[in-house]
């Protein structure tokens, strides 16, 4: 009987052998070579081995897009074609830039997310010097699905891949390294676009990056981009957008990711209230008393939620239509 624990001898490929054992050795060598499929062609993977990931998705390398020639091309495209398109479709009103006067160095710009138009509006609204060294956290499964869309996103948007459905340590480390080296980051803590114009609960990604990189987070509220390019629409239409920057938030010693995320969402809710009512002082009072309307909208039917979003926005310094009714409003347009 053969011993089941006996180790099979490895054939020696360097000797020819002789006698009766020579034929068995040659057959063994031939069988092994056939199974191994030698020689391997370039780009192939041996049987039973996992192929190396392609240069797409979360594995796409974007270092080339931050070199000098790419940065020049991106800045020229942003200041010419990009601004012209944004002015035509969005006509954005930019508020709160004065709140960034004390900001030094890079920062995370965290905004609510209504549509794909958000990124174009953001990169053309963020003031200097941050807009000149800016990357955008983009969904790896959407913007980096193939090499063409990956190259366009990295070159003209300054996008870096971010996994939405799982934690990718490589993507996180890249974002932290960029923040530490002087690059600012645009991120959407909701993790996805709005379905009906209302917001969603924030995820702790911005808090984690702020803590690891040691940079502040600027809360930003965007209004009106849902009407420009809502989810499911293939072509934009003209509407009016508002971008409101808040005061930078620092990660305090007694903060954790969850607590900081609540602070960040509350700050964006306060900006939404301020934009909707046009009353900065009243919005600040509600924010201070933790009474700002939430981003998620009323628990009502779809038509009611949509109707609430159609209420006009007052101009800066003016009260909402009907001062008494305006003071009782609970749900701002987000």
mmCIF file of C-alpha atoms in Angstrom:
data_model
loop_
_atom_site.group_PDB
_atom_site.id
_atom_site.type_symbol
_atom_site.label_atom_id
_atom_site.label_comp_id
_atom_site.label_asym_id
_atom_site.label_seq_id
_atom_site.Cartn_x
_atom_site.Cartn_y
_atom_site.Cartn_z
ATOM 1 C CA UNK A 1 0.000 0.000 0.000
ATOM 2 C CA UNK A 2 1.169 3.473 -0.748
ATOM 3 C CA UNK A 3 1.689 5.916 2.054
ATOM 4 C CA UNK A 4 -0.853 8.813 1.698
ATOM 5 C CA UNK A 5 1.533 11.154 3.526
ATOM 6 C CA UNK A 6 4.341 10.436 1.130
ATOM 7 C CA UNK A 7 5.506 13.541 -0.750
ATOM 8 C CA UNK A 8 5.708 13.278 -4.512
ATOM 9 C CA UNK A 9 9.175 13.919 -5.874
ATOM 10 C CA UNK A 10 9.570 17.014 -8.028
ATOM 11 C CA UNK A 11 10.950 16.138 -11.464
ATOM 12 C CA UNK A 12 14.402 17.447 -12.238
ATOM 13 C CA UNK A 13 14.188 19.361 -15.500
ATOM 14 C CA UNK A 14 17.941 19.628 -16.029
ATOM 15 C CA UNK A 15 18.815 15.942 -16.561
ATOM 16 C CA UNK A 16 17.711 13.703 -19.394
ATOM 17 C CA UNK A 17 17.688 10.445 -17.423
ATOM 18 C CA UNK A 18 18.179 6.985 -18.874
ATOM 19 C CA UNK A 19 16.763 3.486 -18.713
ATOM 20 C CA UNK A 20 13.183 2.555 -17.875
ATOM 21 C CA UNK A 21 12.582 5.572 -15.585
ATOM 22 C CA UNK A 22 13.474 7.990 -18.364
ATOM 23 C CA UNK A 23 10.161 7.522 -20.197
ATOM 24 C CA UNK A 24 8.131 8.068 -17.056
ATOM 25 C CA UNK A 25 10.069 11.254 -16.265
ATOM 26 C CA UNK A 26 9.565 12.593 -19.783
ATOM 27 C CA UNK A 27 5.829 11.912 -19.577
ATOM 28 C CA UNK A 28 5.649 13.648 -16.194
ATOM 29 C CA UNK A 29 7.527 16.682 -17.506
ATOM 30 C CA UNK A 30 5.277 16.858 -20.579
ATOM 31 C CA UNK A 31 2.135 16.660 -18.449
ATOM 32 C CA UNK A 32 3.333 19.427 -16.088
ATOM 33 C CA UNK A 33 4.343 21.656 -18.999
ATOM 34 C CA UNK A 34 0.964 21.147 -20.659
ATOM 35 C CA UNK A 35 -0.906 22.040 -17.466
ATOM 36 C CA UNK A 36 1.271 25.102 -16.855
ATOM 37 C CA UNK A 37 0.894 26.256 -20.478
ATOM 38 C CA UNK A 38 4.499 27.351 -20.921
ATOM 39 C CA UNK A 39 5.521 29.772 -22.220
ATOM 40 C CA UNK A 40 2.963 32.331 -20.947
ATOM 41 C CA UNK A 41 2.007 35.142 -23.291
ATOM 42 C CA UNK A 42 2.368 38.718 -22.099
ATOM 43 C CA UNK A 43 -0.755 39.874 -20.288
ATOM 44 C CA UNK A 44 -2.050 36.372 -19.498
ATOM 45 C CA UNK A 45 -2.632 34.893 -16.073
ATOM 46 C CA UNK A 46 -1.730 31.301 -15.061
ATOM 47 C CA UNK A 47 -4.622 28.959 -14.397
ATOM 48 C CA UNK A 48 -5.947 29.151 -10.883
ATOM 49 C CA UNK A 49 -4.504 32.630 -10.284
ATOM 50 C CA UNK A 50 -6.540 35.827 -9.822
ATOM 51 C CA UNK A 51 -5.797 38.320 -12.618
ATOM 52 C CA UNK A 52 -4.254 41.626 -11.649
ATOM 53 C CA UNK A 53 -6.814 44.473 -11.495
ATOM 54 C CA UNK A 54 -7.053 46.728 -14.526
ATOM 55 C CA UNK A 55 -6.211 50.414 -14.357
ATOM 56 C CA UNK A 56 -9.856 51.390 -13.883
ATOM 57 C CA UNK A 57 -12.258 51.867 -11.002
ATOM 58 C CA UNK A 58 -10.736 52.365 -7.582
ATOM 59 C CA UNK A 59 -7.356 51.188 -8.960
ATOM 60 C CA UNK A 60 -7.026 53.990 -11.512
ATOM 61 C CA UNK A 61 -3.773 55.906 -11.102
ATOM 62 C CA UNK A 62 -4.363 59.684 -11.100
ATOM 63 C CA UNK A 63 -0.859 60.940 -10.268
ATOM 64 C CA UNK A 64 -0.331 62.068 -13.858
ATOM 65 C CA UNK A 65 -3.350 64.404 -13.602
ATOM 66 C CA UNK A 66 -1.625 66.462 -10.877
ATOM 67 C CA UNK A 67 1.542 67.109 -12.847
ATOM 68 C CA UNK A 68 2.179 70.563 -14.239
ATOM 69 C CA UNK A 69 0.936 70.074 -17.854
ATOM 70 C CA UNK A 70 -2.329 68.487 -16.685
ATOM 71 C CA UNK A 71 -2.885 71.195 -14.073
ATOM 72 C CA UNK A 72 -2.422 73.902 -16.703
ATOM 73 C CA UNK A 73 -4.859 72.189 -19.062
ATOM 74 C CA UNK A 74 -7.419 71.769 -16.269
ATOM 75 C CA UNK A 75 -7.154 75.394 -15.180
ATOM 76 C CA UNK A 76 -7.538 76.692 -18.739
ATOM 77 C CA UNK A 77 -10.570 74.449 -19.302
ATOM 78 C CA UNK A 78 -12.111 75.524 -15.990
ATOM 79 C CA UNK A 79 -11.635 79.266 -16.530
ATOM 80 C CA UNK A 80 -12.892 79.243 -20.114
ATOM 81 C CA UNK A 81 -15.314 76.520 -21.160
ATOM 82 C CA UNK A 82 -16.193 75.399 -17.624
ATOM 83 C CA UNK A 83 -17.168 78.825 -16.324
ATOM 84 C CA UNK A 84 -19.076 79.620 -19.524
ATOM 85 C CA UNK A 85 -21.168 76.447 -19.241
ATOM 86 C CA UNK A 86 -21.848 77.011 -15.543
ATOM 87 C CA UNK A 87 -22.846 80.631 -16.127
ATOM 88 C CA UNK A 88 -25.230 79.607 -18.894
ATOM 89 C CA UNK A 89 -26.966 76.740 -17.091
ATOM 90 C CA UNK A 90 -26.631 77.630 -13.394
ATOM 91 C CA UNK A 91 -26.030 81.399 -13.097
ATOM 92 C CA UNK A 92 -24.760 80.721 -9.558
ATOM 93 C CA UNK A 93 -24.979 83.148 -6.677
ATOM 94 C CA UNK A 94 -21.975 82.616 -4.407
ATOM 95 C CA UNK A 95 -22.336 83.462 -0.723
ATOM 96 C CA UNK A 96 -20.215 83.159 2.403
ATOM 97 C CA UNK A 97 -16.779 83.545 0.793
ATOM 98 C CA UNK A 98 -15.903 86.039 3.532
ATOM 99 C CA UNK A 99 -16.205 83.193 6.050
ATOM 100 C CA UNK A 100 -13.059 81.668 4.542
ATOM 101 C CA UNK A 101 -10.906 84.713 5.328
ATOM 102 C CA UNK A 102 -9.204 82.967 8.258
ATOM 103 C CA UNK A 103 -8.686 79.685 6.424
ATOM 104 C CA UNK A 104 -5.048 78.850 5.771
ATOM 105 C CA UNK A 105 -3.820 75.858 3.865
ATOM 106 C CA UNK A 106 -5.843 72.972 2.421
ATOM 107 C CA UNK A 107 -9.333 71.981 3.500
ATOM 108 C CA UNK A 108 -12.101 69.486 2.848
ATOM 109 C CA UNK A 109 -15.076 71.164 1.148
ATOM 110 C CA UNK A 110 -18.094 69.033 2.150
ATOM 111 C CA UNK A 111 -21.372 69.736 0.349
ATOM 112 C CA UNK A 112 -24.811 68.256 -0.082
ATOM 113 C CA UNK A 113 -25.264 66.378 -3.349
ATOM 114 C CA UNK A 114 -28.166 67.003 -5.713
ATOM 115 C CA UNK A 115 -26.842 66.211 -9.180
ATOM 116 C CA UNK A 116 -23.772 65.822 -11.383
ATOM 117 C CA UNK A 117 -23.924 69.586 -11.914
ATOM 118 C CA UNK A 118 -22.729 70.024 -8.312
ATOM 119 C CA UNK A 119 -19.100 69.353 -9.181
ATOM 120 C CA UNK A 120 -18.984 71.829 -12.062
ATOM 121 C CA UNK A 121 -20.617 74.476 -9.871
ATOM 122 C CA UNK A 122 -18.275 73.725 -6.967
ATOM 123 C CA UNK A 123 -14.966 73.799 -8.840
ATOM 124 C CA UNK A 124 -15.905 77.117 -10.482
ATOM 125 C CA UNK A 125 -17.195 78.658 -7.219
ATOM 126 C CA UNK A 126 -14.436 77.748 -4.744
ATOM 127 C CA UNK A 127 -12.196 80.839 -4.544
ATOM 128 C CA UNK A 128 -8.444 81.055 -4.928
ATOM 129 C CA UNK A 129 -6.042 79.732 -3.823
ATOM 130 C CA UNK A 130 -7.954 76.534 -3.024
ATOM 131 C CA UNK A 131 -9.431 76.109 -6.510
ATOM 132 C CA UNK A 132 -5.947 75.873 -8.048
ATOM 133 C CA UNK A 133 -4.953 72.826 -5.993
ATOM 134 C CA UNK A 134 -8.225 70.952 -5.828
ATOM 135 C CA UNK A 135 -9.233 67.319 -6.236
ATOM 136 C CA UNK A 136 -12.738 65.891 -6.233
ATOM 137 C CA UNK A 137 -13.738 62.620 -4.609
ATOM 138 C CA UNK A 138 -15.712 60.840 -7.352
ATOM 139 C CA UNK A 139 -17.561 57.519 -7.341
ATOM 140 C CA UNK A 140 -15.139 54.874 -8.587
ATOM 141 C CA UNK A 141 -17.898 52.721 -10.060
ATOM 142 C CA UNK A 142 -19.395 55.587 -12.080
ATOM 143 C CA UNK A 143 -16.669 58.022 -13.153
ATOM 144 C CA UNK A 144 -13.872 55.447 -13.369
ATOM 145 C CA UNK A 145 -15.781 52.648 -15.056
ATOM 146 C CA UNK A 146 -13.491 52.554 -18.105
ATOM 147 C CA UNK A 147 -10.198 54.098 -19.121
ATOM 148 C CA UNK A 148 -11.735 56.845 -21.256
ATOM 149 C CA UNK A 149 -14.106 58.167 -18.583
ATOM 150 C CA UNK A 150 -11.339 57.752 -15.999
ATOM 151 C CA UNK A 151 -8.925 59.911 -18.003
ATOM 152 C CA UNK A 152 -11.555 62.606 -18.665
ATOM 153 C CA UNK A 153 -12.576 62.718 -14.991
ATOM 154 C CA UNK A 154 -8.999 62.901 -13.735
ATOM 155 C CA UNK A 155 -7.828 65.483 -16.284
ATOM 156 C CA UNK A 156 -10.691 67.975 -16.469
ATOM 157 C CA UNK A 157 -12.324 67.531 -13.062
ATOM 158 C CA UNK A 158 -9.293 66.586 -10.985
ATOM 159 C CA UNK A 159 -11.210 63.544 -9.744
ATOM 160 C CA UNK A 160 -9.797 60.755 -7.606
ATOM 161 C CA UNK A 161 -11.686 57.447 -7.195
ATOM 162 C CA UNK A 162 -13.643 56.862 -3.994
ATOM 163 C CA UNK A 163 -15.461 53.627 -3.215
ATOM 164 C CA UNK A 164 -19.092 54.207 -2.203
ATOM 165 C CA UNK A 165 -20.110 50.700 -1.170
ATOM 166 C CA UNK A 166 -17.011 49.519 0.702
ATOM 167 C CA UNK A 167 -13.923 50.790 2.486
ATOM 168 C CA UNK A 168 -10.919 50.965 0.176
ATOM 169 C CA UNK A 169 -7.803 51.661 2.211
ATOM 170 C CA UNK A 170 -5.805 52.654 -0.836
ATOM 171 C CA UNK A 171 -8.294 55.386 -1.817
ATOM 172 C CA UNK A 172 -8.447 56.717 1.728
ATOM 173 C CA UNK A 173 -4.666 56.830 2.081
ATOM 174 C CA UNK A 174 -4.394 58.662 -1.232
ATOM 175 C CA UNK A 175 -6.909 61.323 -0.148
ATOM 176 C CA UNK A 176 -5.152 61.809 3.193
ATOM 177 C CA UNK A 177 -1.750 62.087 1.500
ATOM 178 C CA UNK A 178 -3.062 64.709 -0.924
ATOM 179 C CA UNK A 179 -4.559 66.784 1.899
ATOM 180 C CA UNK A 180 -1.313 66.631 3.843
ATOM 181 C CA UNK A 181 0.646 67.746 0.769
ATOM 182 C CA UNK A 182 -1.435 70.897 0.231
ATOM 183 C CA UNK A 183 -4.316 69.758 -1.984
ATOM 184 C CA UNK A 184 -7.908 70.572 -1.036
ATOM 185 C CA UNK A 185 -10.689 68.041 -1.534
ATOM 186 C CA UNK A 186 -14.347 68.288 -2.574
ATOM 187 C CA UNK A 187 -16.440 65.499 -1.090
ATOM 188 C CA UNK A 188 -20.144 64.721 -0.811
ATOM 189 C CA UNK A 189 -20.780 63.106 2.597
ATOM 190 C CA UNK A 190 -24.225 61.836 1.552
ATOM 191 C CA UNK A 191 -22.501 59.267 -0.664
ATOM 192 C CA UNK A 192 -24.860 59.701 -3.613
ATOM 193 C CA UNK A 193 -27.130 62.107 -5.456
ATOM 194 C CA UNK A 194 -30.549 63.128 -4.229
ATOM 195 C CA UNK A 195 -33.530 61.280 -5.678
ATOM 196 C CA UNK A 196 -36.075 64.091 -5.305
ATOM 197 C CA UNK A 197 -34.100 67.220 -4.409
ATOM 198 C CA UNK A 198 -34.024 66.597 -0.654
ATOM 199 C CA UNK A 199 -30.940 65.559 1.248
ATOM 200 C CA UNK A 200 -29.755 62.404 3.008
ATOM 201 C CA UNK A 201 -27.922 61.599 6.211
ATOM 202 C CA UNK A 202 -24.194 62.343 6.098
ATOM 203 C CA UNK A 203 -21.646 59.562 6.269
ATOM 204 C CA UNK A 204 -18.460 59.917 8.366
ATOM 205 C CA UNK A 205 -15.971 60.002 5.476
ATOM 206 C CA UNK A 206 -15.272 63.740 5.703
ATOM 207 C CA UNK A 207 -14.782 63.483 9.469
ATOM 208 C CA UNK A 208 -12.282 60.656 9.098
ATOM 209 C CA UNK A 209 -10.262 62.514 6.456
ATOM 210 C CA UNK A 210 -10.215 65.700 8.534
ATOM 211 C CA UNK A 211 -8.940 63.832 11.561
ATOM 212 C CA UNK A 212 -6.274 61.843 9.714
ATOM 213 C CA UNK A 213 -4.970 64.773 7.643
ATOM 214 C CA UNK A 214 -5.345 67.433 10.334
ATOM 215 C CA UNK A 215 -7.249 69.862 8.101
ATOM 216 C CA UNK A 216 -10.518 71.776 8.620
ATOM 217 C CA UNK A 217 -13.790 70.970 6.877
ATOM 218 C CA UNK A 218 -15.740 73.731 5.113
ATOM 219 C CA UNK A 219 -19.492 73.049 5.096
ATOM 220 C CA UNK A 220 -21.111 74.020 1.798
ATOM 221 C CA UNK A 221 -24.750 74.109 0.815
ATOM 222 C CA UNK A 222 -25.737 73.923 -2.863
ATOM 223 C CA UNK A 223 -29.231 74.769 -4.008
ATOM 224 C CA UNK A 224 -30.830 74.566 -7.443
ATOM 225 C CA UNK A 225 -28.624 72.013 -9.207
ATOM 226 C CA UNK A 226 -31.328 69.345 -8.919
ATOM 227 C CA UNK A 227 -33.400 71.365 -11.381
ATOM 228 C CA UNK A 228 -30.423 71.634 -13.737
ATOM 229 C CA UNK A 229 -29.523 67.969 -13.987
ATOM 230 C CA UNK A 230 -31.639 65.786 -11.744
ATOM 231 C CA UNK A 231 -30.951 62.073 -11.426
ATOM 232 C CA UNK A 232 -32.100 60.260 -14.565
ATOM 233 C CA UNK A 233 -31.895 63.277 -16.856
ATOM 234 C CA UNK A 234 -29.434 63.035 -19.754
ATOM 235 C CA UNK A 235 -29.246 66.723 -20.706
ATOM 236 C CA UNK A 236 -29.168 69.786 -18.429
ATOM 237 C CA UNK A 237 -31.675 72.613 -18.430
ATOM 238 C CA UNK A 238 -31.255 76.163 -17.213
ATOM 239 C CA UNK A 239 -31.986 77.027 -13.583
ATOM 240 C CA UNK A 240 -30.550 79.253 -10.901
ATOM 241 C CA UNK A 241 -28.101 77.864 -8.350
ATOM 242 C CA UNK A 242 -26.870 79.162 -5.005
ATOM 243 C CA UNK A 243 -23.600 78.114 -3.340
ATOM 244 C CA UNK A 244 -23.275 79.076 0.328
ATOM 245 C CA UNK A 245 -19.968 78.537 2.169
ATOM 246 C CA UNK A 246 -19.937 78.137 5.927
ATOM 247 C CA UNK A 247 -17.236 78.701 8.510
ATOM 248 C CA UNK A 248 -14.533 76.002 8.609
ATOM 249 C CA UNK A 249 -14.954 73.340 11.270
ATOM 250 C CA UNK A 250 -11.954 71.884 13.098
ATOM 251 C CA UNK A 251 -11.830 68.379 14.509
ATOM 252 C CA UNK A 252 -11.815 69.021 18.258
ATOM 253 C CA UNK A 253 -9.985 66.912 20.808
ATOM 254 C CA UNK A 254 -13.246 65.593 22.271
ATOM 255 C CA UNK A 255 -14.734 64.834 18.843
ATOM 256 C CA UNK A 256 -15.134 61.449 17.263
ATOM 257 C CA UNK A 257 -16.178 60.709 13.701
ATOM 258 C CA UNK A 258 -19.867 60.418 14.532
ATOM 259 C CA UNK A 259 -20.017 63.581 16.620
ATOM 260 C CA UNK A 260 -18.101 65.615 14.037
ATOM 261 C CA UNK A 261 -20.371 64.311 11.263
ATOM 262 C CA UNK A 262 -23.416 65.536 13.209
ATOM 263 C CA UNK A 263 -21.770 68.946 13.595
ATOM 264 C CA UNK A 264 -21.026 69.068 9.882
ATOM 265 C CA UNK A 265 -24.567 68.108 8.869
ATOM 266 C CA UNK A 266 -26.020 70.651 11.297
ATOM 267 C CA UNK A 267 -23.829 73.355 9.749
ATOM 268 C CA UNK A 268 -25.051 72.492 6.238
ATOM 269 C CA UNK A 269 -28.653 72.483 7.504
ATOM 270 C CA UNK A 270 -28.088 75.965 8.915
ATOM 271 C CA UNK A 271 -26.763 77.146 5.547
ATOM 272 C CA UNK A 272 -29.807 75.618 3.828
ATOM 273 C CA UNK A 273 -32.100 77.476 6.242
ATOM 274 C CA UNK A 274 -30.201 80.701 5.632
ATOM 275 C CA UNK A 275 -30.474 80.345 1.857
ATOM 276 C CA UNK A 276 -34.157 79.418 1.927
ATOM 277 C CA UNK A 277 -35.354 82.194 4.216
ATOM 278 C CA UNK A 278 -32.882 84.935 3.335
ATOM 279 C CA UNK A 279 -32.689 85.750 7.037
ATOM 280 C CA UNK A 280 -29.167 85.109 8.290
ATOM 281 C CA UNK A 281 -29.864 86.094 11.897
ATOM 282 C CA UNK A 282 -32.965 83.917 12.286
ATOM 283 C CA UNK A 283 -31.181 80.966 10.651
ATOM 284 C CA UNK A 284 -28.243 81.361 13.044
ATOM 285 C CA UNK A 285 -30.584 81.414 16.028
ATOM 286 C CA UNK A 286 -32.245 78.192 14.889
ATOM 287 C CA UNK A 287 -28.843 76.596 14.309
ATOM 288 C CA UNK A 288 -27.663 77.631 17.782
ATOM 289 C CA UNK A 289 -30.760 76.108 19.368
ATOM 290 C CA UNK A 290 -30.460 72.928 17.231
ATOM 291 C CA UNK A 291 -33.780 73.776 15.595
ATOM 292 C CA UNK A 292 -32.697 74.080 11.960
ATOM 293 C CA UNK A 293 -34.892 72.251 9.439
ATOM 294 C CA UNK A 294 -33.323 68.962 8.404
ATOM 295 C CA UNK A 295 -32.000 68.100 4.977
ATOM 296 C CA UNK A 296 -34.270 65.100 4.475
ATOM 297 C CA UNK A 297 -37.489 67.029 4.020
ATOM 298 C CA UNK A 298 -41.009 66.428 5.336
ATOM 299 C CA UNK A 299 -42.488 62.968 5.712
ATOM 300 C CA UNK A 300 -45.092 63.532 3.021
ATOM 301 C CA UNK A 301 -46.125 62.311 -0.392
ATOM 302 C CA UNK A 302 -43.835 62.804 -3.380
ATOM 303 C CA UNK A 303 -45.895 65.645 -4.866
ATOM 304 C CA UNK A 304 -45.977 67.454 -1.521
ATOM 305 C CA UNK A 305 -42.217 67.157 -1.110
ATOM 306 C CA UNK A 306 -41.686 68.417 -4.640
ATOM 307 C CA UNK A 307 -44.163 71.263 -4.190
ATOM 308 C CA UNK A 308 -42.321 72.416 -1.085
ATOM 309 C CA UNK A 309 -39.134 72.701 -3.123
ATOM 310 C CA UNK A 310 -40.756 75.048 -5.640
ATOM 311 C CA UNK A 311 -41.187 77.926 -3.179
ATOM 312 C CA UNK A 312 -39.213 80.975 -4.351
ATOM 313 C CA UNK A 313 -36.022 82.027 -2.627
ATOM 314 C CA UNK A 314 -35.813 85.630 -1.389
ATOM 315 C CA UNK A 315 -32.989 87.838 -2.497
ATOM 316 C CA UNK A 316 -30.225 88.622 -0.047
ATOM 317 C CA UNK A 317 -31.437 90.959 2.687
ATOM 318 C CA UNK A 318 -35.125 90.385 1.964
ATOM 319 C CA UNK A 319 -37.647 88.367 3.937
ATOM 320 C CA UNK A 320 -39.540 85.487 2.466
ATOM 321 C CA UNK A 321 -42.972 86.160 0.966
ATOM 322 C CA UNK A 322 -45.295 86.693 3.936
ATOM 323 C CA UNK A 323 -43.080 87.467 6.928
ATOM 324 C CA UNK A 324 -45.307 85.619 9.420
ATOM 325 C CA UNK A 325 -45.466 82.517 7.279
ATOM 326 C CA UNK A 326 -41.770 82.720 6.501
ATOM 327 C CA UNK A 327 -40.830 82.738 10.173
ATOM 328 C CA UNK A 328 -42.739 79.464 10.658
ATOM 329 C CA UNK A 329 -41.238 77.621 7.693
ATOM 330 C CA UNK A 330 -39.788 74.301 8.661
ATOM 331 C CA UNK A 331 -38.435 72.848 5.438
ATOM 332 C CA UNK A 332 -36.018 74.843 3.291
ATOM 333 C CA UNK A 333 -35.213 74.048 -0.296
ATOM 334 C CA UNK A 334 -32.054 71.929 -0.311
#
